[in-house]
Structure formats: structure tokens, C-alpha cells
């Protein structure tokens, strides 16, 4: 009888231990379960540049996206236990969390978060940079899109270390940021954005035969001319002709007389609002970028030109024109003339 009671007690204890073990294991694995497997509403989760795993996990917990931050962090420190918890999941060898903005939800497990953040499959912001924008205007566009601050971008464009990498003999990347559509991280470092746009520029100019082998000061002269042409032409086929007018004037030591350069002085150097029109007093602003006062090209580019303007500057049309003016404001077409007298006559006829 005594032995029977002992056996009952032992079995009861074993059963209690087993139940306790099952409960403990259940509670353990419950910590790795999604917060709510039925809640698939996506939320925006940001991993700032330079964040470590501890900061990311804390942020997930604070935003109610995981149940237990200590358990999650332990798995990151001891990756071998990941296979114990998630035996059917293949994890990358490196569990680095890449910066970016991700779409996540409460139905995701720790494994889901790890795989997503390690892959770098972040949400991109699509931004289109039109031809002819300046560094400051691109910076404003980036800031409006929530990618980076305007000032941070402008500062990055003046980074001397970056400029030396690309052999740009200037104090900024003005002219070397190719106008295009870009997919950017919402929290990308300004320096990386500059490099992406500059890399695109140097890839695109490979498509222009006349720019093959051009670099340094020689390339900068062409880019500067292209940046002025960019701000003057509206019809593609006129771009090489406009480039020829400026080239002819430079050869004869005649000022370019480009209103676009005066606009650059007003808006980019003096930080004034864009003028509705250029007045006589504006033409007298004493600045090297004012081509009404200083002959030759401006000290550097005044915009970021596209392929049409770059190709035109690299190979201007062969003409004897020295003047041009808009003849059709709706289409942006110009009339070109050889002499000042012809220019005045056309101006008079157009004005009527």
C-alpha cells in the first residue's frame, strides 16, 4: 500500500513537472509569436543610418511590434538559437540591420523582422529631378520628399573630399548631378545621394562621343556651357545652335549676355526670390556670374544640364550667329541672327 502511494506521488510530481515544462515551453515560444497574427495593417518603421541592433529592437518594442525585446536581442547575440526557434527558416550569415524605411505589421514574427531588415528591402521614395535645377533647388525637392534636409544636401555638394574623387575642379557639384528619376531611401545620407547622382552623370556622358576622354577643367568648361544652354533652350533642335551663339561670342570676346546667368546670381548667390522679369538694374549686379558685365563663361555651371544640353555644348552647331531671341513664347522657339542690326530689326518686329 505504501509503495502504491509512493508511486502515485512520484507520478503526480512527474506529471506536474511535465505540465510545468509544457507550460514553460509554451510561454517561451509565445514570446516569439507575432503580437497579433491577424493584424496585417502596415506601418512605417524607420531604421536610421548607423543604428545598432539594440536600438532597432527597442524601437520595435516601443512601437508595439514585438512582445519581448530581451528575447529578440538574445537571439541576435546567439544566432544558433534562431534555428531552434525557427527550424524551417533560412537566415543569412550576417544579421546586420540595414538602414531605411520599411513597411511592417504586427503579424510579423521575429524571423520576419530579421529577414526583412537584413535584406535591406526598404521602402523607396521616387523623386524626379528635372533638367536645369540648381543644387539648392534639388535640395529643396529632397527636403519636401522627406529624404534629407536641403542644407545637408547643399553641404554635401560642397564636400571637397567627394569633389576630388570625381576630379571636379570646382567648389561644388553644380552641373554634375544628372537630371533623372531616382529611387532613394527616405533617410539616405546626403553624401550618398550626391554620389548616386554624380555616378549617373558620368555614366550618361559616356553616351556622348564628343565627351569621351574629357575630364577635369576641359570637361568643366563644357558642363558650364551646357548649364547655360540648358537654361536658354526650349526646343531640342535649337540647343546646338544656341551653343554655337555662345561659342562664337566667346571666340570674339563678346559677353554672353545670358539672362539665365543673372537669374542665377539673384536666386542662388543673393538668395532672393525668382524674379518675374529681369530689369536693367539686375543687369548691373557686380558678380562674376553676370555675363552682362563679365565676358566668357561663368566661373562654374549655373544649373544641372541634361543630355540634350550636354551634347550641344560638346558639339555646337557650326554657324555665324551671334544673337538669338524668343520669337514664339508658347513653343519657346528662337530666331537667330548674325549682326546686331538684324537682331534689333527682329526685336522690333517681334515686339509689335
GROMACS .gro file of N, CA and C in nm, residues 260-316:
model
  171
  260UNK      N    1   1.982   8.405  -6.803
  260UNK     CA    2   1.983   8.292  -6.710
  260UNK      C    3   2.094   8.307  -6.606
  261UNK      N    4   2.205   8.365  -6.648
  261UNK     CA    5   2.316   8.384  -6.553
  261UNK      C    6   2.281   8.490  -6.449
  262UNK      N    7   2.205   8.590  -6.491
  262UNK     CA    8   2.162   8.694  -6.398
  262UNK      C    9   2.062   8.636  -6.299
  263UNK      N   10   1.973   8.550  -6.347
  263UNK     CA   11   1.879   8.482  -6.258
  263UNK      C   12   1.954   8.398  -6.155
  264UNK      N   13   2.062   8.335  -6.198
  264UNK     CA   14   2.143   8.253  -6.107
  264UNK      C   15   2.202   8.340  -5.996
  265UNK      N   16   2.251   8.456  -6.033
  265UNK     CA   17   2.308   8.548  -5.934
  265UNK      C   18   2.200   8.588  -5.833
  266UNK      N   19   2.082   8.623  -5.883
  266UNK     CA   20   1.974   8.670  -5.797
  266UNK      C   21   1.925   8.561  -5.701
  267UNK      N   22   1.897   8.443  -5.756
  267UNK     CA   23   1.834   8.339  -5.674
  267UNK      C   24   1.932   8.250  -5.597
  268UNK      N   25   2.046   8.218  -5.658
  268UNK     CA   26   2.137   8.121  -5.595
  268UNK      C   27   2.249   8.185  -5.515
  269UNK      N   28   2.293   8.303  -5.558
  269UNK     CA   29   2.404   8.369  -5.487
  269UNK      C   30   2.352   8.472  -5.387
  270UNK      N   31   2.253   8.551  -5.430
  270UNK     CA   32   2.196   8.653  -5.342
  270UNK      C   33   2.077   8.601  -5.261
  271UNK      N   34   2.033   8.478  -5.291
  271UNK     CA   35   1.921   8.414  -5.220
  271UNK      C   36   1.794   8.498  -5.221
  272UNK      N   37   1.766   8.560  -5.334
  272UNK     CA   38   1.643   8.636  -5.349
  272UNK      C   39   1.539   8.551  -5.422
  273UNK      N   40   1.411   8.587  -5.413
  273UNK     CA   41   1.307   8.512  -5.486
  273UNK      C   42   1.330   8.520  -5.637
  274UNK      N   43   1.280   8.418  -5.707
  274UNK     CA   44   1.295   8.416  -5.852
  274UNK      C   45   1.223   8.537  -5.912
  275UNK      N   46   1.291   8.616  -5.993
  275UNK     CA   47   1.230   8.738  -6.048
  275UNK      C   48   1.127   8.706  -6.158
  276UNK      N   49   1.021   8.784  -6.163
  276UNK     CA   50   0.922   8.769  -6.270
  276UNK      C   51   0.984   8.808  -6.403
  277UNK      N   52   1.070   8.909  -6.397
  277UNK     CA   53   1.141   8.955  -6.517
  277UNK      C   54   1.273   9.017  -6.474
  278UNK      N   55   1.364   9.031  -6.569
  278UNK     CA   56   1.495   9.090  -6.540
  278UNK      C   57   1.490   9.239  -6.576
  279UNK      N   58   1.528   9.322  -6.479
  279UNK     CA   59   1.528   9.467  -6.500
  279UNK      C   60   1.668   9.516  -6.533
  280UNK      N   61   1.676   9.639  -6.579
  280UNK     CA   62   1.805   9.699  -6.615
  280UNK      C   63   1.900   9.700  -6.495
  281UNK      N   64   1.847   9.726  -6.377
  281UNK     CA   65   1.931   9.730  -6.257
  281UNK      C   66   1.991   9.591  -6.227
  282UNK      N   67   1.917   9.486  -6.263
  282UNK     CA   68   1.968   9.350  -6.239
  282UNK      C   69   2.089   9.320  -6.326
  283UNK      N   70   2.089   9.376  -6.445
  283UNK     CA   71   2.200   9.352  -6.539
  283UNK      C   72   2.329   9.417  -6.491
  284UNK      N   73   2.317   9.505  -6.391
  284UNK     CA   74   2.435   9.577  -6.341
  284UNK      C   75   2.487   9.520  -6.209
  285UNK      N   76   2.428   9.409  -6.163
  285UNK     CA   77   2.477   9.346  -6.040
  285UNK      C   78   2.620   9.298  -6.062
  286UNK      N   79   2.710   9.346  -5.980
  286UNK     CA   80   2.852   9.314  -5.999
  286UNK      C   81   2.885   9.177  -5.939
  287UNK      N   82   2.885   9.078  -6.028
  287UNK     CA   83   2.916   8.941  -5.986
  287UNK      C   84   2.975   8.868  -6.106
  288UNK      N   85   3.079   8.787  -6.084
  288UNK     CA   86   3.144   8.716  -6.196
  288UNK      C   87   3.048   8.628  -6.276
  289UNK      N   88   2.934   8.590  -6.217
  289UNK     CA   89   2.838   8.508  -6.289
  289UNK      C   90   2.745   8.592  -6.378
  290UNK      N   91   2.755   8.723  -6.368
  290UNK     CA   92   2.674   8.811  -6.452
  290UNK      C   93   2.742   8.829  -6.586
  291UNK      N   94   2.692   8.760  -6.689
  291UNK     CA   95   2.757   8.765  -6.821
  291UNK      C   96   2.726   8.892  -6.899
  292UNK      N   97   2.651   8.983  -6.836
  292UNK     CA   98   2.632   9.115  -6.896
  292UNK      C   99   2.748   9.207  -6.858
  293UNK      N  100   2.817   9.171  -6.751
  293UNK     CA  101   2.931   9.253  -6.706
  293UNK      C  102   3.065   9.185  -6.731
  294UNK      N  103   3.065   9.051  -6.730
  294UNK     CA  104   3.190   8.977  -6.746
  294UNK      C  105   3.181   8.887  -6.870
  295UNK      N  106   3.281   8.898  -6.957
  295UNK     CA  107   3.280   8.817  -7.078
  295UNK      C  108   3.323   8.674  -7.049
  296UNK      N  109   3.297   8.587  -7.144
  296UNK     CA  110   3.336   8.447  -7.130
  296UNK      C  111   3.235   8.369  -7.047
  297UNK      N  112   3.270   8.245  -7.019
  297UNK     CA  113   3.184   8.159  -6.939
  297UNK      C  114   3.179   8.204  -6.794
  298UNK      N  115   3.076   8.164  -6.726
  298UNK     CA  116   3.066   8.190  -6.582
  298UNK      C  117   3.174   8.107  -6.510
  299UNK      N  118   3.208   8.142  -6.386
  299UNK     CA  119   3.311   8.067  -6.312
  299UNK      C  120   3.280   7.919  -6.295
  300UNK      N  121   3.155   7.885  -6.305
  300UNK     CA  122   3.114   7.744  -6.293
  300UNK      C  123   2.975   7.727  -6.349
  301UNK      N  124   2.923   7.604  -6.353
  301UNK     CA  125   2.788   7.579  -6.404
  301UNK      C  126   2.681   7.654  -6.325
  302UNK      N  127   2.571   7.689  -6.393
  302UNK     CA  128   2.462   7.759  -6.327
  302UNK      C  129   2.338   7.670  -6.313
  303UNK      N  130   2.347   7.546  -6.357
  303UNK     CA  131   2.236   7.451  -6.343
  303UNK      C  132   2.291   7.312  -6.367
  304UNK      N  133   2.204   7.215  -6.353
  304UNK     CA  134   2.243   7.077  -6.382
  304UNK      C  135   2.178   7.034  -6.513
  305UNK      N  136   2.258   7.032  -6.621
  305UNK     CA  137   2.204   7.008  -6.755
  305UNK      C  138   2.175   6.860  -6.784
  306UNK      N  139   2.085   6.839  -6.880
  306UNK     CA  140   2.054   6.705  -6.926
  306UNK      C  141   2.134   6.670  -7.050
  307UNK      N  142   2.102   6.557  -7.110
  307UNK     CA  143   2.178   6.506  -7.224
  307UNK      C  144   2.176   6.600  -7.344
  308UNK      N  145   2.060   6.660  -7.373
  308UNK     CA  146   2.048   6.747  -7.490
  308UNK      C  147   2.145   6.865  -7.480
  309UNK      N  148   2.146   6.932  -7.367
  309UNK     CA  149   2.233   7.048  -7.347
  309UNK      C  150   2.380   7.006  -7.343
  310UNK      N  151   2.410   6.893  -7.282
  310UNK     CA  152   2.548   6.846  -7.275
  310UNK      C  153   2.602   6.811  -7.414
  311UNK      N  154   2.519   6.744  -7.493
  311UNK     CA  155   2.560   6.710  -7.629
  311UNK      C  156   2.578   6.835  -7.714
  312UNK      N  157   2.491   6.934  -7.694
  312UNK     CA  158   2.501   7.060  -7.770
  312UNK      C  159   2.628   7.136  -7.734
  313UNK      N  160   2.661   7.139  -7.605
  313UNK     CA  161   2.782   7.209  -7.562
  313UNK      C  162   2.908   7.136  -7.606
  314UNK      N  163   2.900   7.003  -7.612
  314UNK     CA  164   3.015   6.923  -7.655
  314UNK      C  165   3.040   6.937  -7.805
  315UNK      N  166   2.931   6.962  -7.879
  315UNK     CA  167   2.944   6.977  -8.024
  315UNK      C  168   2.845   7.083  -8.074
  316UNK      N  169   2.880   7.212  -8.055
  316UNK     CA  170   2.791   7.319  -8.101
  316UNK      C  171   2.776   7.315  -8.253
   0.00000   0.00000   0.00000
